[in-house]
């Protein structure tokens, strides 16, 4: 049997694949991104998932992949290693959550994927070489991310309100989003201590909505950001030395971004059609657990 866990900034999901190959019930809890919600809340969410999976099978006897946001950072990885060691789970691989949609997309073959959600990250593999770009987080900003797009959309609305930019539907959408009657009220809400910055990611779909209604400002914003996304793709292609890359999209904004991105893909390369990968990332964790078990890859949770 194998276990897979997808721990992100929105939710934590876990699943077990049984000995006959059937998948068990997906269990879901709250966010477990240490960098966003902090250690106590992240551990509590993971506890909820692990406890419920333990009701399906003895997890101490199961190999599994834990895909968590921020796992490339030494402090985050060490924290999760200590957590799972305390839980008595040592037959585990802890990896960045971007591996999971990549596994769903490529099934281990060469390929590149962009995960476009609240944040964004780009990841690819060619032969034995892997590379990730982006994933800087909310303090720096991520290309094509919901948070970055939400911030830019609201700034454009502010500039239009002040007469710096042409009028844009984003003004109306801002007022509607914050349920206020003036842009000054929007500012008041934004700078309340209780307002969480990541909430601005929820405004990103409104930017796409405005562009789809013919709004010039929103459309130009999206076109400029789409070019930045494609620069990240191209940088991966160059760095990994892939001649004909297979490229895909994942994440909550992937389907909204797709029409903007396919316009920038060279028509002579059918592998760069940028399909959207809708399969839940937690399935990719189970697939990786099986693959890495077959490869006898060393576990990431040390014996205590």
Coordinates of C-alpha atoms in Angstrom, one line a residue:
X1 CA 0.0 0.0 0.0
X2 CA 1.0 3.6 -0.6
X3 CA 0.0 6.9 0.9
X4 CA -0.1 10.4 -0.7
X5 CA -0.5 13.8 0.9
X6 CA -0.9 17.1 -0.8
X7 CA -0.3 19.9 1.8
X8 CA -0.8 23.4 0.5
X9 CA -1.9 26.9 1.5
X10 CA -5.6 26.3 0.9
X11 CA -6.1 22.7 2.1
X12 CA -4.4 19.4 2.9
X13 CA -5.5 16.2 1.2
X14 CA -4.5 12.6 1.8
X15 CA -5.3 9.2 0.2
X16 CA -4.2 5.6 0.4
X17 CA -3.8 3.2 -2.5
X18 CA -4.6 -0.3 -1.3
X19 CA -2.9 -3.5 -2.1
X20 CA -5.3 -4.3 -4.9
X21 CA -4.6 -1.0 -6.5
X22 CA -7.9 0.6 -5.5
X23 CA -7.8 4.1 -4.1
X24 CA -9.3 4.8 -0.7
X25 CA -11.4 7.8 0.3
X26 CA -9.7 11.2 0.0
X27 CA -9.6 12.9 3.4
X28 CA -9.4 16.7 3.5
X29 CA -8.4 19.2 6.1
X30 CA -7.3 22.9 6.3
X31 CA -4.1 24.5 5.1
X32 CA -0.7 23.1 6.1
X33 CA 1.6 25.6 4.4
X34 CA 4.0 26.4 7.3
X35 CA 5.0 29.7 5.7
X36 CA 1.4 30.9 5.5
X37 CA -0.5 29.5 8.5
X38 CA 2.4 28.8 10.9
X39 CA 3.5 25.7 12.6
X40 CA 0.7 25.1 15.0
X41 CA -2.1 25.3 12.4
X42 CA -0.1 23.4 9.8
X43 CA 0.6 20.6 12.2
X44 CA -3.1 20.5 13.3
X45 CA -4.2 20.1 9.7
X46 CA -1.7 17.4 9.0
X47 CA -2.7 15.6 12.3
X48 CA -6.3 15.6 11.1
X49 CA -5.4 14.0 7.8
X50 CA -2.9 11.5 9.3
X51 CA -5.3 10.5 12.0
X52 CA -8.1 9.8 9.5
X53 CA -5.9 7.9 7.2
X54 CA -4.7 5.8 10.1
X55 CA -8.2 4.6 10.5
X56 CA -8.0 3.1 7.0
X57 CA -4.6 1.4 7.5
X58 CA -1.5 1.3 9.7
X59 CA 0.5 4.1 8.3
X60 CA 3.7 3.1 10.0
X61 CA 3.9 0.2 7.6
X62 CA 3.2 2.2 4.4
X63 CA 5.5 4.1 2.1
X64 CA 4.3 7.6 1.1
X65 CA 5.0 10.9 -0.5
X66 CA 4.2 14.1 1.4
X67 CA 4.1 17.0 -1.0
X68 CA 4.2 20.3 0.9
X69 CA 4.6 23.9 0.0
X70 CA 8.0 25.3 0.9
X71 CA 9.7 21.9 1.2
X72 CA 12.8 23.2 -0.6
X73 CA 13.6 25.4 2.3
X74 CA 15.7 23.7 4.9
X75 CA 13.8 25.0 7.9
X76 CA 10.4 23.8 6.4
X77 CA 11.8 20.4 5.5
X78 CA 13.4 19.9 8.9
X79 CA 10.2 20.9 10.6
X80 CA 8.2 18.3 8.7
X81 CA 10.9 15.6 9.2
X82 CA 10.6 16.2 13.0
X83 CA 6.8 16.1 12.8
X84 CA 6.6 12.8 11.0
X85 CA 9.3 11.2 13.1
X86 CA 7.3 12.1 16.2
X87 CA 4.2 10.5 14.5
X88 CA 6.2 7.3 14.0
X89 CA 6.1 7.6 10.2
X90 CA 9.6 7.1 8.6
X91 CA 8.9 5.4 5.3
X92 CA 8.3 8.7 3.7
X93 CA 9.6 11.1 1.0
X94 CA 9.0 14.8 1.7
X95 CA 9.0 16.9 -1.4
X96 CA 7.8 20.2 -2.9
X97 CA 4.1 20.2 -3.8
X98 CA 5.0 21.1 -7.4
X99 CA 6.1 17.4 -7.9
X100 CA 2.6 16.2 -7.6
X101 CA 0.9 17.9 -10.6
X102 CA 4.0 17.2 -12.6
X103 CA 3.6 13.5 -11.8
X104 CA 0.0 13.6 -12.9
X105 CA 0.9 15.3 -16.1
X106 CA 4.0 13.4 -17.2
X107 CA 3.9 10.0 -15.4
X108 CA 7.6 10.3 -14.9
X109 CA 8.5 11.3 -18.5
X110 CA 10.3 14.5 -19.4
X111 CA 8.1 17.6 -19.3
X112 CA 7.5 21.0 -17.8
X113 CA 4.5 22.3 -15.8
X114 CA 3.4 25.6 -14.4
X115 CA 1.3 25.6 -11.3
X116 CA -0.7 28.8 -11.3
X117 CA -2.8 29.4 -8.2
X118 CA -2.6 31.8 -5.2
X119 CA 1.1 31.6 -5.9
X120 CA 3.0 30.2 -8.9
X121 CA 5.9 27.9 -9.6
X122 CA 7.5 26.3 -12.7
X123 CA 9.0 22.9 -12.7
X124 CA 10.6 20.6 -15.2
X125 CA 12.6 17.4 -15.7
X126 CA 14.8 16.2 -18.5
X127 CA 16.6 13.0 -18.2
X128 CA 18.2 13.1 -14.7
X129 CA 18.1 16.9 -14.4
X130 CA 15.2 18.7 -12.6
X131 CA 14.8 22.4 -12.1
X132 CA 12.2 24.7 -10.5
X133 CA 11.7 28.4 -11.0
X134 CA 9.7 31.0 -9.1
X135 CA 7.8 30.1 -6.0
X136 CA 9.2 33.1 -4.2
X137 CA 6.1 33.5 -2.0
X138 CA 3.8 36.4 -1.1
X139 CA 6.5 38.7 0.3
X140 CA 8.2 38.9 -3.1
X141 CA 5.5 37.9 -5.5
X142 CA 5.0 35.1 -8.1
X143 CA 4.5 35.6 -11.9
X144 CA 1.0 34.8 -13.0
X145 CA -0.2 34.1 -9.4
X146 CA -3.6 35.0 -8.1
X147 CA -2.1 37.2 -5.4
X148 CA 0.1 39.1 -7.9
X149 CA -2.8 39.5 -10.4
X150 CA -5.2 40.6 -7.7
X151 CA -2.8 43.2 -6.4
X152 CA -2.2 44.5 -10.0
X153 CA -5.9 44.6 -10.8
X154 CA -6.7 46.6 -7.7
X155 CA -3.9 49.0 -8.4
X156 CA -5.2 49.6 -11.9
X157 CA -8.6 50.3 -10.5
X158 CA -7.1 52.8 -8.1
X159 CA -5.2 54.5 -10.9
X160 CA -8.3 54.7 -13.0
X161 CA -10.2 56.2 -10.1
X162 CA -7.5 58.9 -9.8
X163 CA -7.5 59.5 -13.5
X164 CA -4.0 58.1 -14.1
X165 CA -5.3 55.1 -16.2
X166 CA -8.2 55.1 -18.6
X167 CA -11.5 54.0 -17.1
X168 CA -11.7 50.3 -16.5
X169 CA -14.4 47.8 -15.4
X170 CA -12.0 46.9 -12.6
X171 CA -13.2 49.9 -10.6
X172 CA -16.8 48.6 -10.5
X173 CA -15.5 45.1 -9.8
X174 CA -13.4 46.4 -6.9
X175 CA -16.3 48.1 -5.3
X176 CA -18.4 45.0 -5.8
X177 CA -15.7 42.7 -4.4
X178 CA -15.2 44.8 -1.3
X179 CA -18.9 45.6 -1.0
X180 CA -18.2 49.4 -0.6
X181 CA -19.3 52.5 -2.5
X182 CA -16.0 54.3 -3.1
X183 CA -12.4 53.3 -3.8
X184 CA -11.3 55.2 -0.7
X185 CA -13.4 52.6 1.2
X186 CA -11.4 49.9 -0.6
X187 CA -8.2 51.3 0.8
X188 CA -9.7 51.5 4.3
X189 CA -10.6 47.8 4.1
X190 CA -7.2 46.8 2.6
X191 CA -5.3 48.4 5.5
X192 CA -7.3 47.0 8.3
X193 CA -5.1 44.8 10.5
X194 CA -7.5 41.9 10.2
X195 CA -7.3 41.9 6.3
X196 CA -5.2 39.0 5.1
X197 CA -3.1 39.8 2.1
X198 CA -3.7 36.5 0.4
X199 CA -7.4 37.4 0.1
X200 CA -6.4 39.6 -2.8
X201 CA -5.9 36.4 -4.8
X202 CA -9.6 36.0 -4.9
X203 CA -9.8 39.2 -7.0
X204 CA -7.8 37.6 -9.8
X205 CA -10.8 35.9 -11.6
X206 CA -12.4 39.4 -11.7
X207 CA -9.5 40.6 -13.8
X208 CA -10.2 37.8 -16.3
X209 CA -13.9 38.6 -16.2
X210 CA -13.3 42.2 -17.0
X211 CA -11.0 41.3 -19.9
X212 CA -13.6 38.9 -21.3
X213 CA -16.1 41.8 -21.4
X214 CA -13.7 43.8 -23.6
X215 CA -12.0 45.9 -20.9
X216 CA -8.7 47.2 -22.4
X217 CA -6.9 47.8 -19.1
X218 CA -7.6 44.3 -17.8
X219 CA -6.7 42.7 -21.1
X220 CA -3.4 44.6 -21.4
X221 CA -2.5 43.6 -17.8
X222 CA -3.2 39.9 -18.6
X223 CA -1.2 40.0 -21.9
X224 CA 1.8 41.5 -20.1
X225 CA 1.6 38.9 -17.3
X226 CA 1.2 36.0 -19.9
X227 CA 4.4 37.1 -21.5
X228 CA 6.2 36.8 -18.2
X229 CA 4.8 33.3 -17.6
X230 CA 6.0 32.2 -21.0
X231 CA 9.5 33.7 -20.2
X232 CA 9.6 31.3 -17.3
X233 CA 8.6 28.4 -19.5
X234 CA 11.3 29.3 -22.0
X235 CA 13.9 29.7 -19.3
X236 CA 13.2 26.1 -18.2
X237 CA 13.4 24.8 -21.7
X238 CA 16.7 26.5 -22.2
X239 CA 18.2 25.4 -18.9
X240 CA 17.1 21.8 -19.2
X241 CA 18.1 21.6 -22.9
X242 CA 14.8 20.2 -24.1
X243 CA 14.3 20.3 -27.8
X244 CA 10.6 19.5 -28.0
X245 CA 9.2 20.1 -24.5
X246 CA 5.8 18.8 -23.3
X247 CA 4.3 21.6 -21.3
X248 CA 1.2 21.7 -19.2
X249 CA -0.7 23.9 -16.7
X250 CA -2.1 23.2 -13.3
X251 CA -3.6 25.2 -10.4
X252 CA -6.8 27.2 -9.7
X253 CA -6.0 29.8 -12.4
X254 CA -4.7 27.4 -15.1
X255 CA -7.9 27.2 -17.1
X256 CA -8.3 31.0 -17.0
X257 CA -4.7 31.6 -18.1
X258 CA -4.7 29.0 -20.9
X259 CA -6.3 31.1 -23.7
X260 CA -3.8 33.9 -23.1
X261 CA -0.8 31.5 -23.0
X262 CA -1.6 29.4 -26.1
X263 CA -1.5 32.6 -28.2
X264 CA 2.2 32.8 -27.4
X265 CA 3.1 29.2 -28.2
X266 CA 5.0 28.6 -31.5
X267 CA 2.5 27.0 -33.8
X268 CA 5.1 24.5 -35.1
X269 CA 5.5 22.8 -31.7
X270 CA 2.3 20.7 -31.0
X271 CA 3.8 19.5 -27.7
X272 CA 3.5 23.0 -26.3
X273 CA -0.3 23.0 -26.5
X274 CA -0.5 23.7 -22.7
X275 CA -3.2 21.3 -21.6
X276 CA -4.8 21.9 -18.2
X277 CA -4.2 19.1 -15.7
X278 CA -7.3 18.8 -13.6
X279 CA -6.4 15.5 -11.8
X280 CA -6.1 16.2 -8.0
X281 CA -2.5 16.6 -7.0
X282 CA -2.9 14.1 -4.2
X283 CA -3.1 11.3 -6.8
X284 CA 0.3 12.4 -8.1
X285 CA 1.7 11.9 -4.6
X286 CA 0.6 8.2 -4.6
X287 CA 2.0 7.7 -8.1
X288 CA 5.4 9.1 -6.9
X289 CA 5.3 6.9 -3.8
X290 CA 5.1 3.8 -6.0
X291 CA 7.7 5.0 -8.4
X292 CA 10.2 6.0 -5.7
X293 CA 9.6 2.8 -3.9
X294 CA 10.4 0.8 -7.0
X295 CA 13.6 2.9 -7.5
X296 CA 14.5 2.2 -3.8
X297 CA 15.0 5.9 -3.2
X298 CA 16.2 6.7 0.3
X299 CA 13.5 8.0 2.7
X300 CA 13.5 11.6 3.8
X301 CA 12.5 11.0 7.5
X302 CA 15.5 9.9 9.5
X303 CA 15.5 7.4 12.2
X304 CA 15.4 9.1 15.6

